[in-house]
PDB file of C-alpha atoms in Angstrom:
ATOM      1  CA  MET F 443      -2.362   0.482  15.413  1.00  0.00           C
ATOM      2  CA  LYS F 444       0.705   3.187  16.064  1.00  0.00           C
ATOM      3  CA  ALA F 445       2.092   0.973  19.014  1.00  0.00           C
ATOM      4  CA  ILE F 446       1.762  -2.277  17.264  1.00  0.00           C
ATOM      5  CA  TYR F 447       3.983  -1.317  14.556  1.00  0.00           C
ATOM      6  CA  ASP F 448       6.217   0.660  16.927  1.00  0.00           C
ATOM      7  CA  THR F 449       7.222  -2.539  18.344  1.00  0.00           C
ATOM      8  CA  MET F 450       6.836  -4.640  15.615  1.00  0.00           C
ATOM      9  CA  ALA F 451       9.511  -2.197  13.474  1.00  0.00           C
ATOM     10  CA  PRO F 452      12.780  -3.929  14.681  1.00  0.00           C
ATOM     11  CA  ARG F 453      11.586  -7.693  13.333  1.00  0.00           C
ATOM     12  CA  TYR F 454       9.178  -6.666  10.585  1.00  0.00           C
ATOM     13  CA  ASP F 455      11.626  -7.136   8.141  1.00  0.00           C
ATOM     14  CA  ARG F 456      12.447 -10.703   8.774  1.00  0.00           C
ATOM     15  CA  LEU F 457       8.596 -11.382   9.711  1.00  0.00           C
ATOM     16  CA  ILE F 458       7.419 -10.138   6.207  1.00  0.00           C
ATOM     17  CA  GLY F 459      10.324 -11.539   4.391  1.00  0.00           C
ATOM     18  CA  VAL F 460       9.026 -15.312   5.422  1.00  0.00           C
ATOM     19  CA  ALA F 461       5.735 -14.255   3.806  1.00  0.00           C
ATOM     20  CA  GLU F 462       6.830 -12.536   1.006  1.00  0.00           C
ATOM     21  CA  ARG F 463       8.626 -16.054   0.059  1.00  0.00           C
ATOM     22  CA  VAL F 464       5.232 -18.071   0.361  1.00  0.00           C
ATOM     23  CA  LEU F 465       3.185 -15.361  -0.934  1.00  0.00           C
ATOM     24  CA  LEU F 466       4.111 -12.474  -2.871  1.00  0.00           C
ATOM     25  CA  GLY F 467       6.863 -13.414  -4.997  1.00  0.00           C
ATOM     26  CA  ASP F 468       8.185 -10.375  -6.822  1.00  0.00           C
ATOM     27  CA  GLY F 469       4.838  -8.600  -6.173  1.00  0.00           C
ATOM     28  CA  ARG F 470       6.882  -5.776  -4.923  1.00  0.00           C
ATOM     29  CA  GLN F 471       8.877  -5.462  -8.203  1.00  0.00           C
ATOM     30  CA  TRP F 472       5.777  -5.515 -10.424  1.00  0.00           C
ATOM     31  CA  ALA F 473       4.185  -3.277  -8.191  1.00  0.00           C
ATOM     32  CA  CYS F 474       6.712  -0.782  -8.228  1.00  0.00           C
ATOM     33  CA  ALA F 475       7.674  -0.885 -12.115  1.00  0.00           C
ATOM     34  CA  GLN F 476       4.236   0.507 -12.195  1.00  0.00           C
ATOM     35  CA  ALA F 477       5.406   3.815 -10.979  1.00  0.00           C
ATOM     36  CA  THR F 478       6.349   6.381 -13.009  1.00  0.00           C
ATOM     37  CA  GLY F 479       6.455  10.631 -12.233  1.00  0.00           C
ATOM     38  CA  ARG F 480       5.687  11.703  -9.031  1.00  0.00           C
ATOM     39  CA  VAL F 481       4.957   8.881  -6.828  1.00  0.00           C
ATOM     40  CA  LEU F 482       3.180   8.591  -3.536  1.00  0.00           C
ATOM     41  CA  GLU F 483       3.514   4.914  -1.512  1.00  0.00           C
ATOM     42  CA  VAL F 484       1.086   4.715   1.075  1.00  0.00           C
ATOM     43  CA  ALA F 485       1.978   2.801   4.088  1.00  0.00           C
ATOM     44  CA  ILE F 486       5.627   2.476   3.399  1.00  0.00           C
ATOM     45  CA  ALA F 487       6.774   0.545   6.637  1.00  0.00           C
ATOM     46  CA  THR F 488      10.572  -0.090   6.535  1.00  0.00           C
ATOM     47  CA  GLY F 489      10.780   1.057   2.981  1.00  0.00           C
ATOM     48  CA  ARG F 490      10.868  -2.353   1.694  1.00  0.00           C
ATOM     49  CA  ASN F 491       9.751  -1.277  -1.559  1.00  0.00           C
ATOM     50  CA  LEU F 492      12.596   1.549  -2.180  1.00  0.00           C
ATOM     51  CA  PRO F 493      15.114  -0.597  -3.875  1.00  0.00           C
ATOM     52  CA  PHE F 494      12.956  -1.471  -6.914  1.00  0.00           C
ATOM     53  CA  TYR F 495      11.351   2.036  -7.618  1.00  0.00           C
ATOM     54  CA  PRO F 496      12.699   3.026 -11.458  1.00  0.00           C
ATOM     55  CA  GLU F 497      15.266   5.670 -11.800  1.00  0.00           C
ATOM     56  CA  GLY F 498      14.157   9.306 -11.819  1.00  0.00           C
ATOM     57  CA  VAL F 499      10.772   8.868  -9.955  1.00  0.00           C
ATOM     58  CA  GLN F 500       9.925  11.666  -7.044  1.00  0.00           C
ATOM     59  CA  LEU F 501       8.697   9.551  -4.466  1.00  0.00           C
ATOM     60  CA  THR F 502       6.659  10.547  -1.557  1.00  0.00           C
ATOM     61  CA  GLY F 503       6.073   7.994   1.526  1.00  0.00           C
ATOM     62  CA  VAL F 504       3.821   7.848   4.345  1.00  0.00           C
ATOM     63  CA  ASP F 505       3.308   5.565   7.272  1.00  0.00           C
ATOM     64  CA  LEU F 506       1.385   5.652  10.697  1.00  0.00           C
ATOM     65  CA  SER F 507       4.938   4.448  12.803  1.00  0.00           C
ATOM     66  CA  PRO F 508       7.735   6.623  13.732  1.00  0.00           C
ATOM     67  CA  ARG F 509      10.054   3.846  13.884  1.00  0.00           C
ATOM     68  CA  MET F 510       8.617   2.135  10.887  1.00  0.00           C
ATOM     69  CA  LEU F 511      10.007   5.467   9.038  1.00  0.00           C
ATOM     70  CA  ASP F 512      12.874   5.673  10.726  1.00  0.00           C
ATOM     71  CA  ARG F 513      13.889   2.174   9.197  1.00  0.00           C
ATOM     72  CA  ALA F 514      12.599   3.798   5.646  1.00  0.00           C
ATOM     73  CA  GLY F 515      14.637   6.887   6.272  1.00  0.00           C
ATOM     74  CA  ALA F 516      17.973   4.432   6.791  1.00  0.00           C
ATOM     75  CA  ARG F 517      16.784   2.967   3.168  1.00  0.00           C
ATOM     76  CA  ALA F 518      16.598   6.493   1.959  1.00  0.00           C
ATOM     77  CA  GLU F 519      19.868   7.646   2.355  1.00  0.00           C
ATOM     78  CA  THR F 520      21.174   5.380   0.201  1.00  0.00           C
ATOM     79  CA  HIS F 521      18.454   5.659  -2.365  1.00  0.00           C
ATOM     80  CA  PRO F 522      19.566   7.327  -6.202  1.00  0.00           C
ATOM     81  CA  SER F 523      16.092   9.592  -6.191  1.00  0.00           C
ATOM     82  CA  PRO F 524      14.781  11.769  -3.507  1.00  0.00           C
ATOM     83  CA  VAL F 525      12.133  10.200  -1.015  1.00  0.00           C
ATOM     84  CA  ASP F 526       9.933  12.544   1.369  1.00  0.00           C
ATOM     85  CA  LEU F 527       8.796  10.472   4.500  1.00  0.00           C
ATOM     86  CA  GLN F 528       5.788  11.352   6.505  1.00  0.00           C
ATOM     87  CA  LEU F 529       3.845  10.486   9.085  1.00  0.00           C
ATOM     88  CA  GLY F 530       0.153  10.685   7.428  1.00  0.00           C
ATOM     89  CA  ASP F 531      -3.547   9.462   7.741  1.00  0.00           C
ATOM     90  CA  ALA F 532      -4.427   6.820   4.659  1.00  0.00           C
ATOM     91  CA  GLN F 533      -8.051   7.848   4.967  1.00  0.00           C
ATOM     92  CA  HIS F 534      -7.194  11.486   4.944  1.00  0.00           C
ATOM     93  CA  LEU F 535      -4.175  12.243   3.032  1.00  0.00           C
ATOM     94  CA  ALA F 536      -2.243  15.847   3.453  1.00  0.00           C
ATOM     95  CA  TYR F 537      -2.447  16.732  -0.464  1.00  0.00           C
ATOM     96  CA  SER F 538      -4.276  18.452  -2.908  1.00  0.00           C
ATOM     97  CA  ASP F 539      -5.996  17.251  -5.684  1.00  0.00           C
ATOM     98  CA  ALA F 540      -4.407  15.209  -8.480  1.00  0.00           C
ATOM     99  CA  THR F 541      -1.018  16.076  -7.083  1.00  0.00           C
ATOM    100  CA  PHE F 542       0.242  12.449  -8.398  1.00  0.00           C
ATOM    101  CA  ASP F 543       1.097  10.466 -11.206  1.00  0.00           C
ATOM    102  CA  THR F 544       1.423   7.040  -9.554  1.00  0.00           C
ATOM    103  CA  VAL F 545      -0.338   6.027  -6.096  1.00  0.00           C
ATOM    104  CA  VAL F 546       1.152   2.675  -5.201  1.00  0.00           C
ATOM    105  CA  ALA F 547      -0.038   0.574  -1.557  1.00  0.00           C
ATOM    106  CA  THR F 548       1.690  -2.774  -1.069  1.00  0.00           C
ATOM    107  CA  LEU F 549       0.111  -4.736   2.338  1.00  0.00           C
ATOM    108  CA  THR F 550      -1.922  -2.160   2.923  1.00  0.00           C
ATOM    109  CA  LEU F 551      -5.595  -1.972   2.491  1.00  0.00           C
ATOM    110  CA  CYS F 552      -5.896  -5.249   4.867  1.00  0.00           C
ATOM    111  CA  SER F 553      -4.977  -3.457   8.121  1.00  0.00           C
ATOM    112  CA  ILE F 554      -6.846   0.050   7.339  1.00  0.00           C
ATOM    113  CA  PRO F 555     -10.108   0.762   9.379  1.00  0.00           C
ATOM    114  CA  ASP F 556     -11.867   2.187   6.133  1.00  0.00           C
ATOM    115  CA  ASP F 557     -10.182   0.778   3.281  1.00  0.00           C
ATOM    116  CA  GLY F 558     -13.450   2.361   1.020  1.00  0.00           C
ATOM    117  CA  ALA F 559     -12.165   6.070   2.379  1.00  0.00           C
ATOM    118  CA  ALA F 560      -8.112   5.086   1.803  1.00  0.00           C
ATOM    119  CA  VAL F 561      -8.953   3.879  -1.706  1.00  0.00           C
ATOM    120  CA  ALA F 562     -11.188   7.515  -2.251  1.00  0.00           C
ATOM    121  CA  GLU F 563      -8.357   9.493  -0.882  1.00  0.00           C
ATOM    122  CA  MET F 564      -5.738   7.743  -3.179  1.00  0.00           C
ATOM    123  CA  ILE F 565      -7.771   8.166  -6.105  1.00  0.00           C
ATOM    124  CA  ARG F 566      -8.697  12.321  -5.216  1.00  0.00           C
ATOM    125  CA  VAL F 567      -4.660  12.470  -4.915  1.00  0.00           C
ATOM    126  CA  LEU F 568      -4.160  11.041  -8.558  1.00  0.00           C
ATOM    127  CA  ARG F 569      -4.021  12.639 -11.410  1.00  0.00           C
ATOM    128  CA  PRO F 570      -6.549  12.623 -14.012  1.00  0.00           C
ATOM    129  CA  GLY F 571      -4.658   9.583 -15.815  1.00  0.00           C
ATOM    130  CA  GLY F 572      -2.758   8.553 -13.425  1.00  0.00           C
ATOM    131  CA  ARG F 573      -2.181   5.140 -12.509  1.00  0.00           C
ATOM    132  CA  LEU F 574      -2.983   3.322  -9.058  1.00  0.00           C
ATOM    133  CA  VAL F 575      -1.417   0.164  -8.346  1.00  0.00           C
ATOM    134  CA  LEU F 576      -2.150  -2.202  -5.485  1.00  0.00           C
ATOM    135  CA  LEU F 577      -0.591  -5.212  -4.066  1.00  0.00           C
ATOM    136  CA  ASP F 578      -2.631  -6.841  -1.058  1.00  0.00           C
ATOM    137  CA  HIS F 579      -3.667 -10.199   0.572  1.00  0.00           C
ATOM    138  CA  VAL F 580      -7.390 -10.527  -0.160  1.00  0.00           C
ATOM    139  CA  ALA F 581     -10.613 -12.974  -0.124  1.00  0.00           C
ATOM    140  CA  SER F 582      -9.985 -16.055  -1.498  1.00  0.00           C
ATOM    141  CA  PRO F 583     -12.839 -17.254  -4.057  1.00  0.00           C
ATOM    142  CA  ASN F 584     -11.223 -20.522  -2.971  1.00  0.00           C
ATOM    143  CA  PRO F 585     -14.265 -21.633  -0.274  1.00  0.00           C
ATOM    144  CA  VAL F 586     -11.380 -23.603   1.265  1.00  0.00           C
ATOM    145  CA  ILE F 587      -9.069 -21.206   2.022  1.00  0.00           C
ATOM    146  CA  ARG F 588     -11.774 -18.739   2.139  1.00  0.00           C
ATOM    147  CA  ALA F 589     -13.439 -20.746   5.632  1.00  0.00           C
ATOM    148  CA  VAL F 590     -10.465 -20.029   7.214  1.00  0.00           C
ATOM    149  CA  GLN F 591     -10.130 -16.839   6.527  1.00  0.00           C
ATOM    150  CA  ARG F 592     -13.389 -16.365   7.881  1.00  0.00           C
ATOM    151  CA  LEU F 593     -12.749 -18.159  11.249  1.00  0.00           C
ATOM    152  CA  PHE F 594      -9.450 -16.055  11.874  1.00  0.00           C
ATOM    153  CA  ASP F 595     -10.689 -12.654  10.748  1.00  0.00           C
ATOM    154  CA  PRO F 596     -12.777 -11.453  13.833  1.00  0.00           C
ATOM    155  CA  MET F 597      -9.858 -12.355  15.512  1.00  0.00           C
ATOM    156  CA  LEU F 598      -7.133 -10.622  13.837  1.00  0.00           C
ATOM    157  CA  VAL F 599      -9.722  -7.691  13.034  1.00  0.00           C
ATOM    158  CA  ARG F 600     -10.188  -7.291  17.105  1.00  0.00           C
ATOM    159  CA  LEU F 601      -6.535  -7.507  17.999  1.00  0.00           C
ATOM    160  CA  GLN F 602      -4.530  -5.951  15.026  1.00  0.00           C
ATOM    161  CA  ALA F 603      -7.283  -4.658  12.740  1.00  0.00           C
ATOM    162  CA  ASP F 604      -6.380  -6.937  10.260  1.00  0.00           C
ATOM    163  CA  HIS F 605      -8.493  -7.748   7.566  1.00  0.00           C
ATOM    164  CA  LEU F 606      -8.360 -10.933   5.179  1.00  0.00           C
ATOM    165  CA  LEU F 607     -11.894 -10.745   3.679  1.00  0.00           C
ATOM    166  CA  ARG F 608     -11.487  -7.025   1.962  1.00  0.00           C
ATOM    167  CA  GLU F 609     -12.245  -6.602  -1.638  1.00  0.00           C
ATOM    168  CA  PRO F 610     -10.356  -3.482  -2.997  1.00  0.00           C
ATOM    169  CA  ALA F 611     -10.700  -4.559  -6.768  1.00  0.00           C
ATOM    170  CA  THR F 612     -14.390  -3.660  -6.348  1.00  0.00           C
ATOM    171  CA  ALA F 613     -14.136  -0.332  -5.013  1.00  0.00           C
ATOM    172  CA  VAL F 614     -11.712   0.910  -7.780  1.00  0.00           C
ATOM    173  CA  ARG F 615     -14.640  -0.229 -10.123  1.00  0.00           C
ATOM    174  CA  ARG F 616     -17.068   1.776  -8.096  1.00  0.00           C
ATOM    175  CA  ALA F 617     -15.064   4.599  -8.551  1.00  0.00           C
ATOM    176  CA  GLY F 618     -14.893   4.861 -12.199  1.00  0.00           C
ATOM    177  CA  LEU F 619     -11.341   3.726 -12.522  1.00  0.00           C
ATOM    178  CA  VAL F 620     -10.155   1.372 -15.793  1.00  0.00           C
ATOM    179  CA  ILE F 621      -8.485  -1.574 -14.715  1.00  0.00           C
ATOM    180  CA  GLU F 622      -5.909  -1.901 -16.719  1.00  0.00           C
ATOM    181  CA  GLN F 623      -4.503  -5.486 -14.666  1.00  0.00           C
ATOM    182  CA  LEU F 624      -5.985  -7.465 -12.246  1.00  0.00           C
ATOM    183  CA  GLU F 625      -4.312 -10.447 -11.009  1.00  0.00           C
ATOM    184  CA  ARG F 626      -4.943 -13.443  -8.295  1.00  0.00           C
ATOM    185  CA  SER F 627      -2.499 -15.856  -7.496  1.00  0.00           C
ATOM    186  CA  ARG F 628      -1.888 -18.525  -4.007  1.00  0.00           C
ATOM    187  CA  TRP F 629      -5.383 -19.551  -4.080  1.00  0.00           C
ATOM    188  CA  GLY F 630      -6.973 -15.948  -5.220  1.00  0.00           C
ATOM    189  CA  VAL F 631      -5.258 -14.928  -2.008  1.00  0.00           C
ATOM    190  CA  VAL F 632      -2.835 -12.206  -3.420  1.00  0.00           C
ATOM    191  CA  LEU F 633      -3.956  -9.407  -5.354  1.00  0.00           C
ATOM    192  CA  ARG F 634      -2.483  -7.776  -7.920  1.00  0.00           C
ATOM    193  CA  LEU F 635      -4.184  -4.260  -9.360  1.00  0.00           C
ATOM    194  CA  ALA F 636      -3.418  -1.871 -11.620  1.00  0.00           C
ATOM    195  CA  ALA F 637      -5.969   0.864 -12.728  1.00  0.00           C
ATOM    196  CA  ARG F 638      -5.788   4.204 -14.575  1.00  0.00           C
ATOM    197  CA  LYS F 639      -8.141   7.386 -13.652  1.00  0.00           C
ATOM    198  CA  PRO F 640     -10.129   8.551 -16.232  1.00  0.00           C
ATOM    199  CA  PRO F 641      -8.443  11.429 -18.258  1.00  0.00           C
ATOM    200  CA  GLU F 642     -11.486  13.645 -17.254  1.00  0.00           C
ATOM    201  CA  SER F 643     -12.552  12.353 -13.794  1.00  0.00           C
ATOM    202  CA  ALA F 644     -14.242  14.719 -11.960  1.00  0.00           C
ATOM    203  CA  PRO F 645     -13.903  15.169  -8.385  1.00  0.00           C
ATOM    204  CA  PRO F 646     -15.854  13.306  -5.777  1.00  0.00           C
ATOM    205  CA  PRO F 647     -18.785  14.932  -4.267  1.00  0.00           C
ATOM    206  CA  HIS F 648     -18.283  16.349  -0.492  1.00  0.00           C
ATOM    207  CA  GLN F 649     -14.853  16.752  -1.507  1.00  0.00           C
ATOM    208  CA  HIS F 650     -12.652  18.853   0.785  1.00  0.00           C
ATOM    209  CA  LEU F 651      -8.915  19.974   0.930  1.00  0.00           C
ATOM    210  CA  PRO F 652      -7.035  19.287   3.702  1.00  0.00           C
ATOM    211  CA  PRO F 653      -5.039  21.440   5.882  1.00  0.00           C
ATOM    212  CA  ARG F 654      -2.001  22.869   4.991  1.00  0.00           C
ATOM    213  CA  HIS F 655       0.963  21.033   5.966  1.00  0.00           C
ATOM    214  CA  THR F 656       5.017  21.121   5.397  1.00  0.00           C
ATOM    215  CA  ARG F 657       7.651  19.054   4.752  1.00  0.00           C
ATOM    216  CA  ARG F 658      10.774  17.620   5.401  1.00  0.00           C
ATOM    217  CA  HIS F 659      12.384  15.615   2.973  1.00  0.00           C
ATOM    218  CA  LEU F 660      14.870  12.606   3.674  1.00  0.00           C
ATOM    219  CA  GLY F 661      17.454  11.033   1.283  1.00  0.00           C
ATOM    220  CA  ARG F 662      18.794  13.397  -1.436  1.00  0.00           C
ATOM    221  CA  HIS F 663      17.473  16.679  -2.468  1.00  0.00           C
ATOM    222  CA  PRO F 664      15.210  16.387  -3.862  1.00  0.00           C
ATOM    223  CA  ALA F 665     -15.353   1.953 -14.818  1.00  0.00           C
ATOM    224  CA  GLU F 666     -14.680  -0.095 -17.718  1.00  0.00           C
ATOM    225  CA  ARG F 667     -14.853  -3.710 -17.097  1.00  0.00           C
ATOM    226  CA  ALA F 668     -11.804  -5.345 -16.302  1.00  0.00           C
ATOM    227  CA  PRO F 669      -9.651  -7.339 -18.322  1.00  0.00           C
ATOM    228  CA  PRO F 670      -9.494 -10.830 -18.075  1.00  0.00           C
ATOM    229  CA  MET F 671      -8.350 -12.182 -14.630  1.00  0.00           C
ATOM    230  CA  THR F 672      -5.078 -13.960 -14.800  1.00  0.00           C
ATOM    231  CA  TRP F 673      -4.508 -16.981 -12.502  1.00  0.00           C
ATOM    232  CA  THR F 674      -0.715 -18.076 -11.448  1.00  0.00           C
ATOM    233  CA  THR F 675       0.603 -20.884 -10.166  1.00  0.00           C
ATOM    234  CA  MET F 676      -0.722 -22.413  -6.782  1.00  0.00           C
ATOM    235  CA  PRO F 677       1.288 -23.536  -3.964  1.00  0.00           C
ATOM    236  CA  PRO F 678       0.597 -26.799  -1.526  1.00  0.00           C
ATOM    237  CA  ALA F 679      -2.856 -25.528   0.900  1.00  0.00           C
ATOM    238  CA  ASP F 680      -0.374 -25.835   4.211  1.00  0.00           C
ATOM    239  CA  ASP F 681       1.999 -22.853   2.653  1.00  0.00           C
ATOM    240  CA  VAL F 682      -0.883 -20.643   1.457  1.00  0.00           C
ATOM    241  CA  ALA F 683      -2.267 -21.281   5.294  1.00  0.00           C
ATOM    242  CA  ALA F 684       1.089 -20.592   7.026  1.00  0.00           C
ATOM    243  CA  GLY F 685       1.289 -17.679   4.458  1.00  0.00           C
ATOM    244  CA  LEU F 686      -2.097 -16.056   5.503  1.00  0.00           C
ATOM    245  CA  GLU F 687      -0.768 -16.150   9.293  1.00  0.00           C
ATOM    246  CA  LEU F 688       2.192 -14.211   8.536  1.00  0.00           C
ATOM    247  CA  VAL F 689       1.198 -11.797   6.277  1.00  0.00           C
ATOM    248  CA  ALA F 690      -1.347 -11.194   8.663  1.00  0.00           C
ATOM    249  CA  SER F 691       0.373 -10.053  11.215  1.00  0.00           C
ATOM    250  CA  THR F 692       3.457  -7.950   9.299  1.00  0.00           C
ATOM    251  CA  SER F 693       0.412  -6.127   6.770  1.00  0.00           C
ATOM    252  CA  ALA F 694       1.437  -2.680   6.793  1.00  0.00           C
ATOM    253  CA  PRO F 695       0.318  -0.418   8.500  1.00  0.00           C
ATOM    254  CA  THR F 696      -3.023   2.695   8.587  1.00  0.00           C
ATOM    255  CA  VAL F 697      -1.422   5.811   8.630  1.00  0.00           C
ATOM    256  CA  ALA F 698      -2.018   8.610  10.593  1.00  0.00           C
ATOM    257  CA  ARG F 699      -1.098  12.276   9.677  1.00  0.00           C
ATOM    258  CA  GLN F 700       1.831  13.879  12.053  1.00  0.00           C
ATOM    259  CA  HIS F 701       5.049  15.701  10.665  1.00  0.00           C
ATOM    260  CA  LEU F 702       8.067  12.911  10.815  1.00  0.00           C
ATOM    261  CA  THR F 703      11.436  15.146  11.359  1.00  0.00           C
ATOM    262  CA  SER F 704      14.644  13.249  10.713  1.00  0.00           C
ATOM    263  CA  SER F 705      17.148  12.936  13.052  1.00  0.00           C
ATOM    264  CA  ARG F 706      19.568  11.505   9.979  1.00  0.00           C
ATOM    265  CA  ARG F 707      19.840  15.329   7.764  1.00  0.00           C
ATOM    266  CA  GLN F 708      21.346  18.205   8.505  1.00  0.00           C
ATOM    267  CA  ARG F 709      19.222  21.394   8.155  1.00  0.00           C
ATOM    268  CA  PRO F 710      20.514  23.288   5.193  1.00  0.00           C
TER     269      PRO F 710
END
């Protein structure tokens, strides 16, 4: 996976831009607008979300690909708030329990080998009362679109570990989070989900702390019942199919923990 996204990094923005016009609309703006306080973005890729975060958040981003993070670092140089970029594994996040006020993942869970483990880790590092925000392509309830997804899913899983039939809302509900917003659009292929960790959440069983790690900063110094599902206007089926293929080939990467050393910043 790392090699795939390192290779894709120079053209990632161009490719994902086409997919976003077809499928995501203002999804990135929506996701980032939910963020407050100390924020973790999982699979930050080239930093396409950076322009949309509110001022004043303390942002950390993790990703698999050093080349993706190089591009995210360039965006971080002009970001008005601190940005801490690291290589890291979404399935084994290198942070203590209850570290972040908000966890954001856009086009992320579709490409993580064990999405359930990734969701559990996101919830673990989220403080009680904190918010989990997901934007992703998922299994469609539309039988025609789902048939297309089933057709392409085995090939895409085999070639680039990209899953078209994921259901992250199910994992979030099972974890006991309170779903505050759940919206499906584009024939049900695109999911927007915002959920809150209950204030008195207990740690999951067999929980363990990750190994100690260090950091380098880039940029300036530093369940309850889900609400009714909202559906938005659907595009033509041909556009959706095209968008599926684009998103499938450009989804945000999974992440594997290492430490990122920036060549852009001088040592203090």
